[in-house]
Short mmCIF file of C-alpha atoms in Angstrom, two decimals:
data_model
loop_
_atom_site.label_atom_id
_atom_site.label_comp_id
_atom_site.label_asym_id
_atom_site.label_seq_id
_atom_site.Cartn_x
_atom_site.Cartn_y
_atom_site.Cartn_z
CA MET A 16 -4.86 -14.07 3.00
CA PRO A 17 -8.52 -15.19 3.96
CA ASN A 18 -7.10 -17.68 6.13
CA ALA A 19 -4.39 -15.58 7.58
CA LEU A 20 -6.56 -14.68 10.90
CA SER A 21 -7.21 -18.15 11.95
CA SER A 22 -3.71 -19.66 11.49
CA PRO A 23 -0.23 -19.11 12.98
CA LEU A 24 1.52 -16.06 11.03
CA SER A 25 4.76 -15.16 10.39
CA ARG A 26 5.09 -11.44 10.54
CA ARG A 27 4.88 -10.84 6.82
CA GLY A 28 1.52 -13.10 6.86
CA VAL A 29 -0.01 -10.23 9.70
CA LEU A 30 0.58 -7.30 7.61
CA ALA A 31 -1.31 -9.13 4.86
CA ALA A 32 -4.55 -10.21 6.64
CA GLY A 33 -7.08 -8.02 6.72
CA GLY A 34 -6.97 -7.11 10.33
CA ALA A 35 -3.65 -5.88 10.19
CA VAL A 36 -3.72 -2.33 9.35
CA GLY A 37 -0.18 -1.63 10.47
CA LEU A 38 1.56 -2.10 7.09
CA GLY A 39 5.26 -1.77 7.95
CA VAL A 40 7.89 0.32 10.00
CA ALA A 41 7.69 3.65 8.86
CA LEU A 42 10.69 5.00 10.16
CA THR A 43 11.75 7.92 8.29
CA ALA A 44 15.30 7.87 8.83
CA CYS A 45 15.09 3.80 7.09
CA GLY A 46 13.94 4.90 3.76
CA SER A 47 16.03 4.56 1.26
CA GLY A 48 13.75 6.40 -1.07
CA ASP A 49 16.58 8.80 -2.83
CA ASP A 50 19.23 6.67 -3.01
CA GLY A 51 18.71 4.62 -5.79
CA ALA A 52 17.40 7.10 -7.85
CA LYS A 53 21.23 7.33 -9.21
CA ASP A 54 21.32 3.64 -10.27
CA ALA A 55 18.59 3.93 -12.54
CA GLY A 56 19.67 1.92 -16.10
CA ALA A 57 19.80 2.05 -19.86
CA GLY A 58 15.72 2.87 -19.88
CA ALA A 59 16.07 6.33 -18.27
CA GLY A 60 17.15 8.53 -20.96
CA GLY A 61 18.54 7.63 -24.76
CA ASP A 62 17.26 4.62 -26.53
CA PRO A 63 14.87 2.68 -23.64
CA THR A 64 16.27 -1.16 -25.43
CA ALA A 65 20.00 -0.61 -26.06
CA GLY A 66 23.11 -1.20 -23.69
CA PRO A 67 22.85 -2.97 -20.51
CA TRP A 68 20.40 -2.13 -17.73
CA SER A 69 20.46 -2.11 -13.91
CA PHE A 70 18.36 -0.77 -10.62
CA GLU A 71 19.66 -0.74 -6.92
CA ASP A 72 16.88 -1.45 -5.14
CA ASP A 73 15.69 -0.77 -1.59
CA ARG A 74 17.12 -3.82 -0.19
CA GLY A 75 20.48 -2.32 -1.65
CA GLU A 76 20.37 -5.15 -4.43
CA THR A 77 21.25 -4.13 -8.08
CA ALA A 78 19.21 -6.12 -10.58
CA LYS A 79 20.80 -6.11 -13.96
CA ALA A 80 20.18 -7.64 -17.51
CA ASP A 81 21.68 -7.25 -20.76
CA SER A 82 18.96 -4.64 -22.04
CA VAL A 83 15.63 -2.99 -20.28
CA PRO A 84 13.69 -5.83 -19.39
CA LYS A 85 10.37 -6.39 -21.27
CA SER A 86 8.62 -9.40 -19.50
CA ILE A 87 8.16 -8.00 -16.24
CA VAL A 88 6.33 -9.94 -13.91
CA ALA A 89 4.86 -7.96 -10.62
CA PHE A 90 2.67 -7.33 -7.30
CA THR A 91 -0.34 -6.40 -8.33
CA GLY A 92 -0.33 -2.56 -6.80
CA THR A 93 2.87 -2.73 -7.67
CA ALA A 94 2.00 -3.38 -11.62
CA ALA A 95 -0.75 -0.71 -11.19
CA ALA A 96 1.85 1.75 -10.14
CA LEU A 97 3.78 1.11 -13.39
CA HIS A 98 0.76 1.19 -15.65
CA ASP A 99 0.21 4.65 -14.47
CA TYR A 100 3.90 5.86 -15.67
CA GLY A 101 2.99 4.12 -18.92
CA ILE A 102 5.34 0.70 -18.18
CA GLU A 103 3.21 -2.96 -18.47
CA VAL A 104 3.57 -6.21 -17.22
CA LYS A 105 2.93 -9.60 -18.06
CA GLY A 106 1.74 -10.90 -15.02
CA VAL A 107 0.90 -9.91 -11.63
CA PHE A 108 0.28 -11.86 -8.34
CA GLY A 109 -1.44 -10.62 -5.18
CA PRO A 110 -4.97 -9.17 -4.61
CA THR A 111 -5.94 -8.82 -8.96
CA THR A 112 -9.98 -9.73 -8.86
CA THR A 113 -12.95 -10.03 -6.47
CA LYS A 114 -14.79 -13.21 -6.06
CA ASP A 115 -16.75 -11.59 -8.77
CA GLY A 116 -14.03 -11.57 -11.39
CA LYS A 117 -14.32 -7.61 -10.64
CA PRO A 118 -10.98 -6.11 -11.07
CA ASP A 119 -9.43 -6.25 -6.84
CA ILE A 120 -8.78 -2.35 -5.63
CA GLN A 121 -4.83 -2.37 -5.40
CA ALA A 122 -5.08 -3.07 -9.47
CA GLY A 123 -6.11 0.50 -10.01
CA ASP A 124 -6.52 1.14 -14.08
CA LEU A 125 -4.46 -2.00 -14.92
CA ASP A 126 -6.72 -4.62 -17.44
CA VAL A 127 -6.82 -7.47 -15.65
CA THR A 128 -7.92 -9.32 -18.58
CA LYS A 129 -4.96 -8.96 -20.27
CA VAL A 130 -2.51 -9.43 -17.74
CA GLU A 131 -1.25 -13.38 -16.51
CA ILE A 132 -2.89 -13.79 -12.83
CA LEU A 133 0.01 -15.50 -10.99
CA GLY A 134 -1.77 -15.66 -7.67
CA ASN A 135 -5.16 -13.58 -6.12
CA VAL A 136 -4.21 -14.57 -2.87
CA TRP A 137 -1.74 -14.38 0.27
CA GLY A 138 0.50 -17.82 -0.07
CA GLU A 139 -0.46 -18.51 -3.97
CA PHE A 140 2.07 -18.17 -6.84
CA ASN A 141 2.15 -20.24 -9.83
CA VAL A 142 5.67 -20.61 -10.66
CA GLU A 143 4.99 -23.14 -13.96
CA LYS A 144 2.83 -20.29 -15.06
CA TYR A 145 5.62 -17.47 -14.12
CA ALA A 146 8.11 -19.48 -15.85
CA ALA A 147 6.41 -19.58 -18.77
CA LEU A 148 6.27 -15.45 -18.99
CA ALA A 149 10.11 -16.29 -19.70
CA PRO A 150 10.31 -13.43 -17.44
CA ASP A 151 12.54 -10.70 -17.32
CA LEU A 152 11.93 -8.89 -14.31
CA LEU A 153 10.35 -9.69 -10.57
CA VAL A 154 9.45 -6.73 -9.09
CA THR A 155 7.24 -6.09 -6.25
CA ALA A 156 6.74 -4.46 -2.32
CA GLN A 157 9.08 -5.06 0.72
CA TRP A 158 6.65 -4.25 3.98
CA VAL A 159 9.33 -6.16 6.21
CA GLU A 160 13.34 -5.86 5.75
CA GLY A 161 14.36 -8.09 3.01
CA GLU A 162 11.35 -9.89 2.20
CA LEU A 163 9.51 -9.91 -0.67
CA TRP A 164 5.48 -9.07 -0.26
CA TYR A 165 3.58 -11.84 -1.81
CA VAL A 166 6.47 -13.84 -2.77
CA PRO A 167 5.86 -17.18 -1.30
CA GLU A 168 8.81 -18.31 1.41
CA GLN A 169 8.10 -22.20 0.47
CA SER A 170 8.59 -21.37 -3.38
CA LYS A 171 10.68 -18.17 -2.88
CA ASP A 172 14.32 -20.30 -4.22
CA LYS A 173 12.87 -21.05 -7.25
CA ILE A 174 11.35 -17.95 -8.31
CA LEU A 175 14.06 -16.05 -7.33
CA LYS A 176 16.53 -17.92 -9.78
CA LEU A 177 13.93 -17.07 -12.57
CA ALA A 178 15.14 -13.66 -12.97
CA PRO A 179 16.33 -10.68 -11.25
CA SER A 180 14.09 -9.18 -8.86
CA VAL A 181 13.56 -5.47 -7.73
CA ALA A 182 11.70 -4.63 -3.68
CA LEU A 183 10.59 -1.12 -3.07
CA TRP A 184 10.17 -0.14 0.22
CA ALA A 185 6.50 0.28 1.00
CA ALA A 186 6.61 0.37 4.43
CA GLU A 187 9.42 2.93 6.18
CA THR A 188 9.24 5.85 3.52
CA THR A 189 6.59 7.79 3.04
CA VAL A 190 4.20 8.79 0.44
CA PRO A 191 6.50 10.91 -1.74
CA LYS A 192 9.44 8.82 -1.34
CA ALA A 193 7.53 5.69 -1.93
CA VAL A 194 6.58 7.62 -5.42
CA GLN A 195 9.46 8.97 -6.34
CA ARG A 196 10.95 5.28 -6.20
CA HIS A 197 8.64 4.01 -8.21
CA ALA A 198 8.57 6.53 -10.56
CA ASP A 199 12.67 5.89 -10.75
CA LEU A 200 12.07 2.47 -11.64
CA ALA A 201 9.64 2.91 -14.47
CA GLU A 202 11.95 5.85 -16.16
CA SER A 203 14.86 3.19 -16.27
CA LEU A 204 12.66 1.12 -17.65
CA GLY A 205 11.60 3.30 -20.26
CA ALA A 206 9.04 5.72 -19.17
CA ASP A 207 8.74 9.44 -19.81
CA LEU A 208 8.45 11.11 -16.12
CA LYS A 209 8.65 14.98 -18.47
CA SER A 210 4.70 13.83 -20.24
CA ALA A 211 1.96 16.25 -19.51
CA LYS A 212 0.37 12.95 -18.05
CA VAL A 213 2.93 12.29 -15.62
CA THR A 214 3.87 16.42 -14.79
CA ASP A 215 -0.02 16.60 -14.54
CA ALA A 216 -0.49 14.15 -12.00
CA LYS A 217 2.29 15.35 -9.97
CA ALA A 218 1.35 18.74 -9.78
CA ARG A 219 -2.42 17.38 -8.82
CA PHE A 220 -0.70 15.65 -5.99
CA GLU A 221 0.95 18.73 -4.79
CA LYS A 222 -1.78 20.94 -4.74
CA ALA A 223 -3.62 18.34 -2.44
CA ALA A 224 -0.71 18.03 -0.07
CA GLY A 225 -1.21 21.29 0.38
CA ARG A 226 -5.18 21.15 0.47
CA LEU A 227 -4.91 18.51 3.53
CA ARG A 228 -2.03 20.35 4.92
CA ALA A 229 -4.22 23.71 5.71
CA ALA A 230 -7.12 21.51 6.32
CA ALA A 231 -5.15 20.12 9.16
CA LYS A 232 -4.38 23.38 10.20
CA SER A 233 -7.74 24.39 9.77
CA LYS A 234 -9.15 21.95 12.63
CA PRO A 235 -6.28 21.14 14.90
CA GLU A 236 -9.28 19.59 17.30
CA ILE A 237 -10.26 17.07 14.93
CA ARG A 238 -8.44 13.38 15.66
CA VAL A 239 -8.56 10.45 13.36
CA LEU A 240 -8.61 6.80 14.16
CA VAL A 241 -7.14 4.09 11.64
CA GLY A 242 -9.24 1.30 12.40
CA SER A 243 -9.69 -2.31 10.31
CA ALA A 244 -12.29 -4.64 10.82
CA SER A 245 -12.74 -8.54 11.32
CA GLN A 246 -15.46 -10.83 12.07
CA ASP A 247 -14.49 -10.99 15.81
CA LEU A 248 -11.81 -8.50 16.31
CA PHE A 249 -10.83 -4.50 15.23
CA TYR A 250 -8.04 -3.37 14.91
CA VAL A 251 -6.23 -0.14 15.25
CA SER A 252 -3.31 1.01 14.03
CA LEU A 253 -0.75 3.13 15.15
CA ALA A 254 -0.03 6.13 12.50
CA LYS A 255 3.42 6.56 12.06
CA MET A 256 3.79 3.07 11.40
CA SER A 257 2.49 3.14 8.03
CA ALA A 258 3.70 4.92 5.42
CA ASP A 259 0.97 7.02 4.42
CA THR A 260 -0.15 7.83 8.01
CA LEU A 261 3.29 9.11 8.86
CA TYR A 262 2.66 10.88 5.97
CA PHE A 263 -0.71 12.64 6.95
CA GLN A 264 1.14 13.17 10.30
CA GLU A 265 3.51 15.02 8.72
CA LEU A 266 0.88 17.11 7.33
CA GLY A 267 -0.39 18.03 10.20
CA VAL A 268 -3.33 15.37 10.84
CA LYS A 269 -3.83 14.03 14.25
CA PHE A 270 -3.95 10.48 15.16
CA VAL A 271 -5.46 8.46 17.80
CA GLU A 272 -2.64 6.86 19.07
CA PRO A 273 -3.02 2.92 20.38
CA LYS A 274 -1.55 1.12 22.93
CA VAL A 275 0.21 -1.35 20.33
CA ASN A 276 0.71 -4.85 20.66
CA SER A 277 4.51 -6.36 20.70
CA GLN A 278 4.93 -6.39 17.13
CA GLY A 279 4.23 -2.59 17.60
CA PHE A 280 1.59 -2.03 14.71
CA PHE A 281 -1.78 -2.01 15.95
CA GLU A 282 -3.76 -3.04 18.90
CA GLU A 283 -6.59 -5.23 18.82
CA LEU A 284 -9.97 -4.89 20.37
CA SER A 285 -13.13 -6.46 20.81
CA TRP A 286 -15.88 -5.92 19.63
CA GLU A 287 -17.30 -4.93 22.78
CA ASN A 288 -14.31 -2.42 23.36
CA ILE A 289 -14.01 -0.60 19.66
CA ASP A 290 -14.71 2.38 21.65
CA LYS A 291 -11.80 2.49 23.81
CA TYR A 292 -10.47 5.45 22.01
CA PRO A 293 -12.63 8.25 21.19
CA ALA A 294 -12.67 9.87 17.73
CA ASP A 295 -13.78 12.17 15.26
CA ILE A 296 -13.37 10.22 11.99
CA ILE A 297 -12.82 6.63 11.35
CA MET A 298 -10.76 5.54 8.21
CA MET A 299 -11.40 2.14 7.55
CA ASP A 300 -9.10 -0.56 5.64
CA ASN A 301 -10.79 -0.52 2.04
CA ARG A 302 -9.03 -3.80 1.20
CA SER A 303 -11.47 -6.61 -0.59
CA SER A 304 -9.51 -8.76 2.86
CA ALA A 305 -11.21 -6.46 5.56
CA LEU A 306 -15.16 -6.44 6.39
CA GLN A 307 -16.61 -2.68 5.22
CA PRO A 308 -18.56 -0.64 6.88
CA ASP A 309 -21.41 -1.61 5.03
CA ALA A 310 -20.78 -5.05 6.95
CA LEU A 311 -20.88 -3.99 10.21
CA THR A 312 -24.15 -2.78 10.78
CA SER A 313 -25.36 -5.91 13.28
CA LYS A 314 -22.80 -4.77 15.24
CA PRO A 315 -24.25 -2.51 17.96
CA THR A 316 -21.16 -1.04 19.49
CA TRP A 317 -20.01 -0.10 15.89
CA ALA A 318 -23.36 1.86 15.34
CA ARG A 319 -23.18 3.61 18.69
CA LEU A 320 -19.58 5.40 17.93
CA PRO A 321 -19.60 8.75 17.53
CA ALA A 322 -17.82 9.23 14.58
CA VAL A 323 -20.84 6.23 12.85
CA LYS A 324 -23.90 8.18 13.71
CA ALA A 325 -22.23 11.47 12.48
CA GLY A 326 -21.54 10.18 9.44
CA GLN A 327 -17.20 10.32 9.55
CA VAL A 328 -16.12 7.43 7.72
CA VAL A 329 -14.18 7.46 5.02
CA PRO A 330 -12.31 4.26 3.38
CA ARG A 331 -7.91 4.43 4.15
CA VAL A 332 -6.00 2.89 0.71
CA THR A 333 -4.43 0.75 3.74
CA GLU A 334 -1.80 -0.51 0.57
CA PRO A 335 -1.91 2.64 -1.46
CA ILE A 336 -0.69 2.75 -5.53
CA TYR A 337 2.18 4.91 -5.21
CA SER A 338 1.65 6.85 -8.33
CA TYR A 339 1.11 10.30 -8.41
CA ASP A 340 -2.47 9.55 -10.00
CA LYS A 341 -3.19 7.28 -7.64
CA CYS A 342 -2.34 9.23 -4.46
CA ALA A 343 -3.27 12.44 -5.21
CA PRO A 344 -7.17 11.46 -4.71
CA ILE A 345 -6.24 9.84 -1.50
CA LEU A 346 -4.72 13.15 -0.10
CA ASP A 347 -7.53 15.21 -1.52
CA ASP A 348 -10.43 12.68 -0.08
CA LEU A 349 -9.13 12.95 3.72
CA ALA A 350 -8.61 17.12 3.46
CA ALA A 351 -12.50 16.65 2.39
CA ALA A 352 -13.59 14.17 5.09
CA ILE A 353 -11.42 16.82 7.82
CA GLU A 354 -13.19 20.06 6.19
CA LYS A 355 -16.43 18.64 6.56
CA ALA A 356 -15.84 17.26 10.05
CA ARG A 357 -17.04 17.98 13.21
CA LYS A 358 -16.37 17.59 17.17
CA VAL A 359 -17.93 14.35 17.50
CA ALA A 360 -16.06 12.43 20.21
#
């Protein structure tokens, strides 16, 4: 992942790179979000350990087991979402800890000291450690159709032979649909979606969505730019191409629309040209693989942007943890930014 921007990339690799802000193709018609809920297995209601288990994922594939999986391995962000519904995993792969050993932003509330970390960067997945966990289920995201997020292509066949797998859309969907699908999976694994923790979080999410809708309606003149920074380039993403920003658009937020490259996700700008698109608020990729605003102070063109001078730069949770608990603050934070924003571009 750290080397992704300097080496030839597959489409997946581009998405994983710190500068790749255009995550996924957010075509609502392609979101298979509601269909798979009917296919949750024995964990939904009744004895969560009895009987066969099955779950149809967003590839249209059905994972099956003789009983509800207990030895679960998941992409870090997906594991964090399952944790919020009360489902714990034994192993994770993907950004989990930072260089100083602290939990990565994508780990959410996971106790990273209690899970086996099979890989912490793009292309890293320890198959031997995975096998030693005697996995019942592998769970990850799907940003590109048919591809498993952070499961390396070179070892994918070995990995998939060891346990059933589930992939859930993180791109060709919207936030509510993605959250629901993660909840469906958690319920199939024994989660109680009627618990106070879950219902309270859902209520906060719905309230936050209403707040963002009201904020956007009250300030239709505010334009938001979705950006990500690398040492050499500044990336401006097309909002409709990602689940989070597409949902924000549906709630009324107005975004800058860049002239994207052939892949359709974002436009690369040199640092000399980052003022190409006037914006009142800049949302910056918060992943550890991207440069953060405090690392950009040495770049004069950044400092001259109206939104930067006005202090209207906010983090963007580029890879959301799809639980009500983690998505509610995302909506609240953007609503607060718009409520406080003034027209500067």
